Coordinates of C-alpha atoms in Angstrom, one line a residue:
Chain A
M371 CA -2.6 -28.2 -26.7
F372 CA -2.3 -26.3 -23.4
D373 CA -5.6 -25.5 -21.7
Y374 CA -5.8 -21.4 -22.1
K375 CA -8.6 -20.8 -19.4
L376 CA -6.3 -21.9 -16.8
L377 CA -3.7 -19.1 -18.5
E378 CA -6.7 -17.1 -18.8
A379 CA -7.5 -16.8 -15.2
L380 CA -3.9 -16.6 -13.8
A381 CA -4.2 -13.8 -16.2
A382 CA -6.6 -12.6 -14.6
V383 CA -5.6 -12.7 -11.3
V384 CA -2.2 -10.9 -12.2
E385 CA -3.9 -7.4 -14.0
Q386 CA -6.7 -7.4 -11.3
G387 CA -4.3 -7.8 -8.5
G388 CA -6.7 -10.5 -6.7
F389 CA -8.7 -13.8 -6.6
E390 CA -12.2 -12.2 -6.2
R391 CA -12.2 -9.1 -9.0
A392 CA -10.5 -11.6 -11.3
A393 CA -13.6 -13.9 -10.5
Q394 CA -15.7 -10.7 -11.2
V395 CA -14.2 -10.0 -14.7
L396 CA -14.2 -13.1 -16.1
G397 CA -17.7 -14.1 -14.6
L398 CA -16.8 -16.6 -12.1
S399 CA -16.9 -17.6 -9.1
Q400 CA -13.6 -17.2 -6.5
S401 CA -13.0 -21.2 -6.0
A402 CA -13.5 -21.6 -9.7
I403 CA -10.6 -19.5 -10.0
S404 CA -8.7 -20.9 -7.4
Q405 CA -9.1 -24.7 -8.7
R406 CA -7.8 -23.2 -12.4
I407 CA -4.8 -21.6 -10.7
K408 CA -4.2 -25.0 -8.8
L409 CA -5.2 -26.8 -11.9
L410 CA -2.2 -24.8 -13.9
E411 CA 0.3 -25.1 -11.1
S412 CA -0.1 -29.1 -11.2
R413 CA 0.4 -29.3 -14.8
V414 CA 3.2 -27.3 -14.3
G415 CA 4.5 -28.4 -11.5
A416 CA 6.0 -25.4 -9.7
P417 CA 3.8 -22.1 -7.7
V418 CA 2.5 -20.2 -10.3
L419 CA 1.9 -17.5 -8.0
L420 CA 2.7 -15.8 -5.1
R421 CA -0.2 -15.7 -2.9
L422 CA 0.6 -11.9 -1.6
S423 CA -1.5 -9.0 -1.6
P424 CA -1.7 -8.9 -4.3
P425 CA -0.7 -11.4 -5.6
L426 CA 2.7 -12.1 -7.8
A427 CA 3.9 -13.9 -10.4
T428 CA 6.5 -16.9 -9.8
P429 CA 9.3 -17.1 -12.6
A430 CA 7.3 -20.0 -13.5
G431 CA 4.2 -17.9 -13.6
Q432 CA 5.1 -15.2 -15.9
R433 CA 7.2 -17.3 -18.3
L434 CA 3.4 -18.7 -19.0
L435 CA 1.4 -14.9 -18.7
N436 CA 4.3 -14.2 -21.6
H437 CA 3.4 -17.4 -23.6
A438 CA 0.0 -16.6 -23.2
Q439 CA -0.3 -12.7 -24.4
Q440 CA 2.0 -13.6 -27.3
V441 CA -0.6 -15.8 -28.2
R442 CA -3.5 -13.3 -27.9
L443 CA -1.4 -11.0 -30.7
L444 CA -1.1 -14.2 -33.7
E445 CA -5.1 -14.6 -32.6
R446 CA -5.1 -10.8 -33.3
D447 CA -3.9 -11.3 -36.8
L448 CA -5.6 -14.5 -37.4
G449 CA -8.8 -12.1 -36.6
Q450 CA -7.8 -10.3 -39.1
D451 CA -7.2 -12.9 -41.7
L452 CA -10.4 -15.0 -41.0
P453 CA -13.1 -12.4 -39.7
M454 CA -15.5 -15.8 -38.4
V455 CA -12.6 -15.9 -35.6
G456 CA -12.0 -11.9 -34.6
D457 CA -16.1 -11.6 -34.4
E458 CA -15.5 -11.3 -30.2
Q459 CA -12.0 -9.9 -30.5
G460 CA -13.0 -5.9 -29.9
P461 CA -9.4 -4.0 -29.1
T462 CA -6.4 -5.9 -28.3
R463 CA -4.7 -4.6 -24.8
L464 CA -1.0 -4.5 -24.6
R465 CA 1.3 -4.4 -21.6
I466 CA 4.2 -2.6 -22.0
A467 CA 6.8 -1.2 -19.3
L468 CA 8.4 2.0 -19.1
N469 CA 10.1 4.7 -17.2
A470 CA 7.9 6.8 -15.4
D471 CA 9.9 9.9 -17.2
S472 CA 8.7 8.6 -20.9
L473 CA 5.1 8.2 -19.4
A474 CA 4.8 11.8 -18.0
T475 CA 6.7 13.4 -21.5
W476 CA 6.4 11.8 -24.6
W477 CA 5.2 8.9 -25.0
A478 CA 1.3 9.5 -24.8
P479 CA 1.5 12.3 -28.1
A480 CA 3.8 8.9 -29.8
V481 CA 1.1 6.2 -29.0
A482 CA -2.3 8.6 -29.2
D483 CA -3.5 8.6 -32.8
F484 CA -2.2 4.9 -33.0
C485 CA -3.7 3.4 -30.2
V486 CA -7.4 5.4 -31.0
R487 CA -6.4 4.2 -34.6
E488 CA -5.8 0.0 -34.0
Q489 CA -7.8 -0.2 -31.1
M490 CA -5.5 -0.8 -29.2
L491 CA -5.8 -0.7 -25.2
V492 CA -2.4 0.1 -22.2
D493 CA -1.8 -1.5 -19.5
L494 CA 1.5 0.3 -18.6
V495 CA 3.4 -0.3 -15.7
T496 CA 6.2 2.2 -14.8
D497 CA 9.4 1.2 -13.4
D498 CA 12.8 3.5 -13.4
Q499 CA 14.9 2.4 -16.8
E500 CA 17.6 0.6 -15.4
V501 CA 15.1 -1.8 -14.2
V502 CA 12.3 -2.3 -17.0
L503 CA 14.1 -4.2 -18.8
R504 CA 14.1 -6.6 -16.3
R505 CA 10.6 -6.9 -16.8
M506 CA 10.8 -7.5 -20.5
R507 CA 13.3 -10.5 -19.4
A508 CA 10.4 -11.9 -17.0
G509 CA 8.3 -12.1 -19.9
D510 CA 5.7 -10.2 -17.7
V511 CA 5.9 -7.0 -21.2
A512 CA 5.7 -7.3 -25.1
G513 CA 7.5 -4.1 -25.4
C514 CA 9.8 -1.8 -22.9
V515 CA 11.2 1.0 -23.4
C516 CA 14.2 1.1 -20.9
A517 CA 18.5 3.1 -21.7
T518 CA 19.7 -1.0 -22.4
A519 CA 20.5 -1.0 -26.5
E520 CA 21.0 -5.0 -26.0
P521 CA 18.1 -6.9 -27.0
V522 CA 16.7 -9.6 -24.7
A523 CA 16.2 -13.6 -25.6
G524 CA 13.5 -13.5 -28.3
A525 CA 12.9 -9.3 -28.7
R526 CA 14.8 -7.0 -30.9
S527 CA 15.8 -3.4 -29.9
V528 CA 15.2 0.3 -31.9
P529 CA 16.6 3.7 -31.1
L530 CA 14.4 6.1 -30.3
G531 CA 17.1 9.2 -29.2
S532 CA 17.8 10.1 -25.7
M533 CA 15.9 11.9 -22.8
R534 CA 17.7 15.6 -21.8
Y535 CA 18.1 15.5 -18.3
L536 CA 18.9 19.3 -15.9
A537 CA 20.2 19.1 -12.6
V538 CA 17.6 21.9 -11.6
A539 CA 16.2 23.5 -8.2
S540 CA 14.0 26.6 -7.8
A541 CA 14.5 30.0 -8.0
A542 CA 14.1 31.0 -5.0
V543 CA 16.3 28.7 -3.1
L544 CA 19.3 29.1 -5.6
G545 CA 19.1 32.8 -4.6
R546 CA 19.0 32.3 -1.4
E547 CA 21.6 29.2 -1.5
H548 CA 24.3 31.0 -3.6
Q549 CA 24.5 33.9 -1.8
G550 CA 28.0 34.2 -0.6
L551 CA 28.8 31.0 -2.4
R552 CA 31.6 31.0 -4.9
D553 CA 31.0 27.4 -6.4
P554 CA 28.0 27.0 -8.1
A555 CA 28.6 23.9 -7.3
A556 CA 28.1 24.0 -3.6
V557 CA 24.9 24.2 -4.3
L558 CA 23.9 20.9 -4.9
R559 CA 26.5 19.3 -1.7
I560 CA 24.0 22.2 0.5
L561 CA 20.8 21.4 -0.9
P562 CA 19.4 18.0 -0.5
A563 CA 19.0 15.8 -3.7
V564 CA 15.4 14.4 -4.8
V565 CA 15.9 11.3 -6.2
F566 CA 13.3 9.0 -7.9
G567 CA 13.8 5.6 -6.1
P568 CA 17.2 3.7 -5.3
D569 CA 17.4 2.3 -8.8
D570 CA 17.5 6.1 -9.7
Q571 CA 21.8 6.9 -10.3
L572 CA 21.3 10.1 -11.8
Q573 CA 22.2 12.1 -9.1
H574 CA 24.6 10.5 -8.4
R575 CA 26.0 10.7 -12.2
F576 CA 25.8 14.2 -12.2
L577 CA 27.8 14.4 -8.6
S578 CA 30.2 12.6 -10.0
E579 CA 30.5 14.2 -13.5
I580 CA 31.8 17.5 -11.2
G581 CA 33.7 15.5 -8.7
H582 CA 31.7 15.1 -6.1
K583 CA 31.8 11.2 -4.6
G584 CA 29.9 9.6 -1.9
D585 CA 27.2 9.6 0.0
F586 CA 24.3 12.9 -0.6
Q587 CA 21.2 13.7 1.4
H588 CA 18.1 12.9 -0.8
H589 CA 14.9 12.9 -0.3
L590 CA 13.2 9.4 -2.7
C591 CA 10.3 10.5 -4.4
P592 CA 8.6 7.7 -7.1
S593 CA 6.4 10.2 -9.1
S594 CA 7.5 12.2 -11.6
E595 CA 5.1 14.7 -11.4
G596 CA 5.7 14.8 -7.8
F597 CA 9.4 15.2 -8.3
V598 CA 8.7 18.2 -10.1
R599 CA 6.7 19.6 -7.5
M600 CA 9.3 19.1 -4.7
L601 CA 11.6 20.9 -6.8
C602 CA 9.1 23.9 -7.4
A603 CA 8.6 23.8 -3.5
G604 CA 12.1 24.2 -3.4
M605 CA 12.3 21.2 -1.3
G606 CA 15.7 20.4 -3.3
W607 CA 17.5 19.3 -6.2
G608 CA 17.3 17.1 -8.8
M609 CA 17.3 15.8 -12.5
V610 CA 14.6 16.2 -14.8
P611 CA 13.3 16.1 -18.0
A612 CA 13.9 19.0 -19.8
L613 CA 10.5 18.0 -21.9
Q614 CA 8.9 18.2 -18.8
I615 CA 10.3 21.4 -17.1
Q616 CA 10.1 23.9 -20.3
P617 CA 6.8 25.8 -18.5
Q618 CA 8.9 26.0 -15.3
L619 CA 12.0 26.8 -17.6
R620 CA 10.4 29.8 -19.3
S621 CA 8.7 31.6 -16.2
G622 CA 12.1 30.9 -14.3
E623 CA 10.4 29.3 -11.9
L624 CA 12.7 26.3 -12.0
C625 CA 16.3 27.6 -12.8
E626 CA 19.5 25.5 -14.1
V627 CA 21.7 25.0 -11.2
L628 CA 25.5 24.8 -13.8
P629 CA 23.6 26.3 -16.9
G630 CA 24.5 24.2 -20.2
R631 CA 25.4 20.7 -18.2
H632 CA 23.5 17.8 -18.3
V633 CA 22.9 14.7 -18.5
D634 CA 21.6 12.3 -21.8
V635 CA 19.6 9.0 -21.8
P636 CA 19.6 7.1 -24.6
L637 CA 16.1 5.3 -25.3
F638 CA 15.6 2.0 -26.9
W639 CA 12.3 0.1 -27.6
H640 CA 12.5 -3.2 -26.8
Y641 CA 10.0 -6.3 -28.5
W642 CA 9.2 -9.8 -28.7
R643 CA 10.1 -11.4 -32.1
H644 CA 7.4 -12.8 -33.0
G645 CA 5.2 -10.7 -31.4
G646 CA 2.5 -10.2 -34.4
R647 CA 1.5 -7.4 -36.7
L648 CA 0.3 -5.1 -34.4
L649 CA 3.2 -4.6 -32.1
E650 CA 5.6 -4.3 -35.6
A651 CA 3.4 -1.5 -36.8
L652 CA 3.3 0.1 -32.9
T653 CA 7.2 -0.3 -33.7
R654 CA 7.3 1.3 -36.5
C655 CA 4.8 4.7 -35.2
L656 CA 7.4 5.2 -32.2
I657 CA 10.6 4.5 -34.6
I658 CA 8.7 8.0 -36.3
Q659 CA 7.3 9.5 -34.2
A660 CA 9.6 9.0 -30.0
P661 CA 12.5 10.7 -31.6
L662 CA 10.6 14.2 -33.0
L663 CA 9.2 14.0 -29.6
L664 CA 12.3 13.9 -28.0
A665 CA 14.6 15.8 -30.0
D666 CA 12.4 19.3 -28.5
G667 CA 13.9 18.7 -25.5
H668 CA 16.9 19.3 -26.7
I669 CA 16.8 22.7 -27.7
A670 CA 17.5 25.1 -24.9
Chain B
M141 CA 17.7 -4.9 24.3
F142 CA 17.7 -5.8 20.3
D143 CA 20.6 -5.9 18.3
Y144 CA 19.7 -2.2 16.5
K145 CA 22.7 -3.1 14.0
L146 CA 20.5 -6.0 12.8
L147 CA 17.6 -4.2 11.7
E148 CA 19.6 -1.1 10.0
A149 CA 21.0 -3.9 7.8
L150 CA 17.2 -4.7 7.5
A151 CA 16.1 -1.5 6.7
A152 CA 19.1 -0.7 3.8
V153 CA 18.1 -3.5 2.6
V154 CA 14.9 -3.0 1.6
E155 CA 14.7 1.3 1.4
Q156 CA 18.3 0.4 -1.2
G157 CA 16.5 -2.4 -3.5
G158 CA 19.3 -5.7 -3.0
F159 CA 22.4 -6.2 -0.4
E160 CA 25.3 -4.8 -2.9
R161 CA 23.3 -1.4 -2.6
A162 CA 22.8 -1.9 0.8
A163 CA 26.3 -3.1 1.5
Q164 CA 27.8 0.3 -0.4
V165 CA 25.5 2.3 2.4
L166 CA 26.3 1.0 5.7
G167 CA 30.7 0.8 4.9
L168 CA 29.5 -3.8 4.7
S169 CA 30.5 -6.3 3.1
Q170 CA 27.4 -8.3 0.7
S171 CA 28.3 -11.6 3.2
A172 CA 27.9 -9.5 5.9
I173 CA 25.0 -8.3 5.3
S174 CA 23.2 -11.7 4.6
Q175 CA 25.4 -12.8 8.2
R176 CA 22.9 -10.0 9.8
I177 CA 19.8 -10.7 7.7
K178 CA 19.8 -14.9 8.7
L179 CA 21.3 -13.5 12.4
L180 CA 18.0 -11.7 13.0
E181 CA 15.8 -14.4 11.1
S182 CA 17.0 -16.5 13.9
R183 CA 16.6 -14.6 16.8
V184 CA 13.0 -13.4 14.9
G185 CA 12.5 -17.0 14.1
A186 CA 10.8 -16.3 11.1
P187 CA 11.8 -14.8 7.3
V188 CA 12.2 -11.5 6.9
L189 CA 12.5 -11.0 3.5
L190 CA 11.6 -12.7 0.3
R191 CA 14.9 -12.9 -1.6
L192 CA 12.7 -11.8 -4.5
S193 CA 14.1 -8.7 -6.9
P194 CA 13.7 -6.1 -5.4
P195 CA 13.5 -8.2 -2.1
L196 CA 10.2 -7.5 -0.1
A197 CA 9.8 -7.7 4.0
T198 CA 7.6 -10.1 5.2
P199 CA 4.7 -9.3 7.3
A200 CA 7.1 -10.3 10.3
G201 CA 9.8 -7.8 8.7
Q202 CA 7.8 -5.2 8.1
R203 CA 6.5 -5.1 11.4
L204 CA 10.4 -4.9 12.8
L205 CA 10.9 -1.7 10.4
N206 CA 8.0 -0.4 11.9
H207 CA 9.5 -0.6 15.2
A208 CA 13.0 0.8 13.9
Q209 CA 11.9 3.6 12.5
Q210 CA 9.7 4.3 15.6
V211 CA 12.9 4.2 17.6
R212 CA 14.5 6.1 14.9
L213 CA 12.2 8.9 15.4
L214 CA 12.5 8.8 19.3
E215 CA 16.2 9.2 19.2
R216 CA 15.8 12.6 17.6
D217 CA 13.9 13.4 20.4
L218 CA 16.1 12.4 23.1
G219 CA 19.2 14.1 21.0
Q220 CA 17.3 17.4 20.7
D221 CA 17.0 17.4 24.8
L222 CA 20.5 16.4 25.3
P223 CA 22.5 17.2 22.4
M224 CA 25.2 15.2 23.3
V225 CA 23.1 12.2 22.1
G226 CA 22.3 13.5 18.9
D227 CA 25.6 14.9 17.4
E228 CA 25.3 12.9 14.5
Q229 CA 22.1 12.9 14.0
G230 CA 21.6 15.1 10.9
P231 CA 18.6 15.1 9.1
T232 CA 15.8 12.5 10.0
R233 CA 13.8 10.6 6.9
L234 CA 10.1 9.9 7.4
R235 CA 8.3 7.5 5.2
I236 CA 5.4 7.9 4.1
A237 CA 2.4 6.6 1.9
L238 CA 0.0 8.8 -0.6
N239 CA -2.0 8.5 -3.0
A240 CA -0.3 9.5 -6.1
D241 CA -2.8 12.4 -6.6
S242 CA -2.1 13.9 -3.4
L243 CA 1.9 13.8 -4.4
A244 CA 0.7 15.2 -8.4
T245 CA -0.9 17.8 -6.7
W246 CA -0.7 19.5 -3.0
W247 CA 1.5 17.6 -1.0
A248 CA 4.9 19.2 -1.7
P249 CA 3.7 22.7 -1.5
A250 CA 2.3 21.5 1.6
V251 CA 5.2 20.7 3.5
A252 CA 8.2 22.5 1.9
D253 CA 8.7 25.0 4.7
F254 CA 8.0 22.6 7.4
C255 CA 11.0 20.0 5.6
V256 CA 13.7 22.8 5.5
R257 CA 13.3 24.5 8.8
E258 CA 13.3 20.8 10.2
Q259 CA 15.8 19.1 8.1
M260 CA 13.2 16.4 7.1
L261 CA 14.0 14.4 4.8
V262 CA 11.2 12.1 3.0
D263 CA 10.4 8.5 1.8
L264 CA 7.8 8.9 -0.1
V265 CA 6.4 5.4 -1.5
T266 CA 2.6 6.1 -3.3
D267 CA -0.7 3.7 -4.2
D268 CA -3.9 4.5 -4.9
Q269 CA -5.9 5.6 -1.9
E270 CA -7.7 2.6 -1.2
V271 CA -4.4 0.3 -0.7
V272 CA -2.1 3.0 1.2
L273 CA -4.0 2.3 3.8
R274 CA -2.6 -1.1 4.7
R275 CA 1.0 -0.3 4.4
M276 CA 0.4 2.0 7.4
R277 CA -1.3 -1.6 9.2
A278 CA 1.7 -2.8 8.1
G279 CA 4.0 -0.9 9.8
D280 CA 5.6 0.2 6.7
V281 CA 5.0 3.6 6.8
A282 CA 4.9 6.3 9.9
G283 CA 2.1 8.4 8.0
C284 CA 0.3 7.7 5.4
V285 CA -3.0 9.9 3.5
C286 CA -5.8 7.8 2.3
A287 CA -9.9 8.4 1.8
T288 CA -10.2 6.3 4.9
A289 CA -11.0 8.1 8.1
E290 CA -11.5 4.8 10.7
P291 CA -7.6 4.7 11.7
V292 CA -5.8 1.4 12.2
A293 CA -4.2 0.0 15.2
G294 CA -1.6 2.3 17.5
A295 CA -2.3 5.5 15.2
R296 CA -4.7 8.6 15.2
S297 CA -6.5 9.6 11.7
V298 CA -7.6 13.5 11.2
P299 CA -9.4 15.1 8.4
L300 CA -7.6 17.0 5.6
G301 CA -10.2 17.5 3.5
S302 CA -11.9 16.6 0.0
M303 CA -10.5 16.1 -3.0
R304 CA -12.5 16.8 -6.3
Y305 CA -12.3 14.8 -9.4
L306 CA -13.3 15.5 -12.7
A307 CA -14.8 13.1 -15.9
V308 CA -12.1 14.9 -17.9
A309 CA -11.4 14.4 -22.3
S310 CA -9.6 16.5 -24.7
A311 CA -11.6 19.3 -26.5
A312 CA -11.1 17.8 -29.2
V313 CA -12.4 14.1 -28.5
L314 CA -15.5 15.3 -27.1
G315 CA -16.1 17.5 -30.0
R316 CA -15.6 14.9 -32.4
E317 CA -18.0 11.6 -30.4
H318 CA -20.4 14.2 -29.5
Q319 CA -21.2 14.7 -33.1
G320 CA -25.1 13.3 -33.4
L321 CA -24.8 11.9 -29.5
R322 CA -28.1 13.2 -27.8
D323 CA -27.1 11.9 -25.1
P324 CA -23.4 13.5 -23.5
A325 CA -23.1 10.5 -21.1
A326 CA -23.2 7.8 -24.3
V327 CA -19.4 9.5 -24.6
L328 CA -18.2 7.4 -22.2
R329 CA -19.2 4.6 -23.0
I330 CA -18.0 4.9 -26.6
L331 CA -14.4 6.3 -25.2
P332 CA -12.4 3.7 -23.1
A333 CA -11.5 5.2 -20.3
V334 CA -8.1 5.5 -18.7
V335 CA -7.4 3.7 -15.1
F336 CA -5.0 4.3 -12.4
G337 CA -4.7 0.6 -11.5
P338 CA -6.4 -2.4 -10.7
D339 CA -7.0 -0.5 -7.6
D340 CA -8.6 2.5 -9.0
Q341 CA -12.9 2.7 -8.6
L342 CA -13.0 6.2 -9.3
Q343 CA -13.7 5.5 -13.1
H344 CA -15.9 2.2 -11.8
R345 CA -18.1 4.6 -9.3
F346 CA -18.4 7.4 -11.8
L347 CA -20.3 5.4 -14.8
S348 CA -22.3 3.8 -12.0
E349 CA -23.5 6.9 -10.9
I350 CA -24.7 7.7 -14.4
G351 CA -26.5 4.6 -14.3
H352 CA -23.8 1.9 -16.6
K353 CA -23.1 -1.4 -14.3
G354 CA -20.3 -3.6 -15.3
D355 CA -17.2 -4.2 -17.9
F356 CA -16.1 -1.1 -20.1
Q357 CA -13.5 -0.5 -22.3
H358 CA -10.3 0.9 -20.2
H359 CA -5.9 1.7 -20.5
L360 CA -4.0 1.1 -17.7
C361 CA -2.0 3.8 -16.2
P362 CA -0.1 4.0 -13.5
S363 CA 1.6 7.4 -13.5
S364 CA -1.4 10.7 -12.6
E365 CA 1.3 13.2 -14.8
G366 CA 1.1 10.1 -17.7
F367 CA -2.4 10.0 -16.9
V368 CA -2.9 13.6 -17.7
R369 CA -1.0 13.3 -20.7
M370 CA -3.2 10.5 -22.2
L371 CA -5.5 12.6 -21.9
C372 CA -4.3 15.2 -23.8
A373 CA -3.3 12.9 -26.4
G374 CA -7.2 11.8 -27.3
M375 CA -7.0 8.3 -25.8
G376 CA -9.8 7.9 -23.6
W377 CA -11.6 9.5 -21.0
G378 CA -10.9 9.6 -17.0
M379 CA -11.5 11.1 -13.7
V380 CA -8.6 13.8 -12.4
P381 CA -8.7 15.9 -9.6
A382 CA -9.1 19.8 -10.9
L383 CA -6.3 20.6 -9.3
Q384 CA -4.2 19.2 -11.4
I385 CA -5.8 20.1 -14.8
Q386 CA -6.4 23.8 -13.7
P387 CA -3.8 25.1 -16.7
Q388 CA -6.2 22.5 -18.9
L389 CA -9.5 23.0 -18.4
R390 CA -8.7 27.4 -18.1
S391 CA -7.1 26.9 -21.6
G392 CA -9.7 24.2 -22.9
E393 CA -8.0 21.3 -24.3
L394 CA -9.2 19.3 -21.2
C395 CA -13.5 19.7 -20.7
E396 CA -15.5 18.3 -17.8
V397 CA -17.9 15.5 -20.4
L398 CA -20.8 16.2 -17.8
P399 CA -20.3 19.6 -16.3
G400 CA -21.3 19.7 -13.3
R401 CA -20.9 16.7 -12.5
H402 CA -18.1 15.3 -10.0
V403 CA -16.6 12.7 -7.5
D404 CA -15.1 14.1 -4.3
V405 CA -13.0 12.2 -2.5
P406 CA -12.9 12.7 1.1
L407 CA -8.3 12.5 2.6
F408 CA -7.5 11.6 5.7
W409 CA -3.4 12.0 7.5
H410 CA -3.0 8.5 9.6
Y411 CA 0.0 8.7 12.0
W412 CA 1.6 7.1 14.7
R413 CA 0.4 8.1 18.3
H414 CA 3.6 7.3 19.4
G415 CA 5.7 8.6 16.6
G416 CA 7.8 11.6 18.4
R417 CA 7.6 15.6 18.2
L418 CA 8.7 15.5 14.6
L419 CA 5.7 13.6 13.4
E420 CA 3.1 15.6 15.4
A421 CA 4.5 18.7 14.1
L422 CA 4.4 17.2 10.7
T423 CA 0.4 16.5 11.6
R424 CA -0.2 20.1 12.6
C425 CA 1.7 21.6 9.6
L426 CA -0.9 19.5 7.5
I427 CA -4.1 19.9 9.5
I428 CA -3.2 24.0 8.3
Q429 CA -2.1 23.8 5.2
A430 CA -3.6 20.9 3.3
P431 CA -7.3 22.2 3.2
L432 CA -6.1 25.6 2.4
L433 CA -4.6 23.7 -1.3
L434 CA -7.2 21.0 -1.6
A435 CA -9.9 23.9 -1.3
D436 CA -8.4 25.6 -4.3
G437 CA -9.7 22.1 -6.7
H438 CA -12.9 23.1 -5.4
I439 CA -13.7 26.6 -7.0
A440 CA -14.9 25.7 -10.4

């Protein structure tokens, strides 16, 4: 069978973001880590790491990490059935990708009790919901939350409900800009938008639904909380989950630009088909909790 | 002089995260973009892009992007002095790196009025404060907020004040875990920590200050808002800016694990020495606003 010490070294370098810290975590010297990575590459016949700062797994490296994580999950099941084997295992770490807006809203309340009960630690990675699935396909994560229903090879997907996005801006800015405008939608062409990143097409979609085509001025802000702070501070308008800004909507600090119009983004949980019992139990937890929490954002 | 059309193509590919969207934004075909990148590489004599998804600038590519951004800022100044030249320029976009905790707290209130007045759009990138400076050194951004005072070559730095971090957990969890413990610090060894990412050493620092050495169980959560949600949901303890959790501290939802102990992280603004008048004016704005806003986190 495979030498899992080599895979452990690869996983540590990627998770810790460098050889030095990987060596610390595994209690080895840096040169021992380097040797293991080189040995792994000679076995695989391809580079497994791009030597950047931080190092990135190549496609071959990602496939290996995926395999290592699956083996870890299966070892956990083994440890439950044969307690002697699992004696030293402690908590299991699961690597999960999700869109930043889910992490900023419903994710933690949905999974917290489960994590505490099952002694599960999470290693979360965030990306825009349109790109999160790439990580799943690349085998970089055991599960992901994204807007696509279609599962990748080797995985299943289940619907979780939908996230309601509202186009909002600060009350102060809307009051100022609306003066003298007949068409409330015109404010969207005057104010800059705030966009999460190059993959975030929500603002484009909302503008195109109200008949505005083409490019528009925008700030880029890759942080859910920073995004809301920029809107509250009057820097522009943007699409935000209703769930995330309930206090600001209630207090009147943020207002809908076109009340009653919204964009609903469906969310799906994707998980490995052979990910072991922990992943299956987490899936059952999400199927129950997520729709309840997401539904709160649909109440105006 | 240099052919800036080539640099514009490189900047668009990196900013838009791909050749297809870069082509759309510049109104060119994808093959025209590819040709420009190849031409640039033959002029430079080195690759400027790693063809990943999304593409990443190589060190040579980053140096070129840095130069392009500096030229854009100087062109803005020229446009103000010779309005005919600047006729078509519209708002200026400034690429700035900052730690996620600054973006989640004081950044937007500090710069919002300035951005509106100067028609400045921001392209923000976030990273842990210990690594943000690497982007400045790499020439990827025009300015950055980080914990290091020492400026990189070609840049200046000014102090902005310090961010106060408290070790907190949910009141419910602390109540449960404290039962039967004589030493309140013991709870930090029982509960998992929440850590922002491999570069986040705040939890390590706090534990080592209270005498706990070595590794500890932790979740990884690369989102300021997700971090707070995980703490509120009872998944663990973590170091959070006092500024960010004032409502939760007031309501008693989150409590300090060891009241009165905190970690203060100094923050500095780094900016290009020859970045033009806009960057200098932004610097003056930050020197006034940031210390006022940061000081609010020091009041218990």
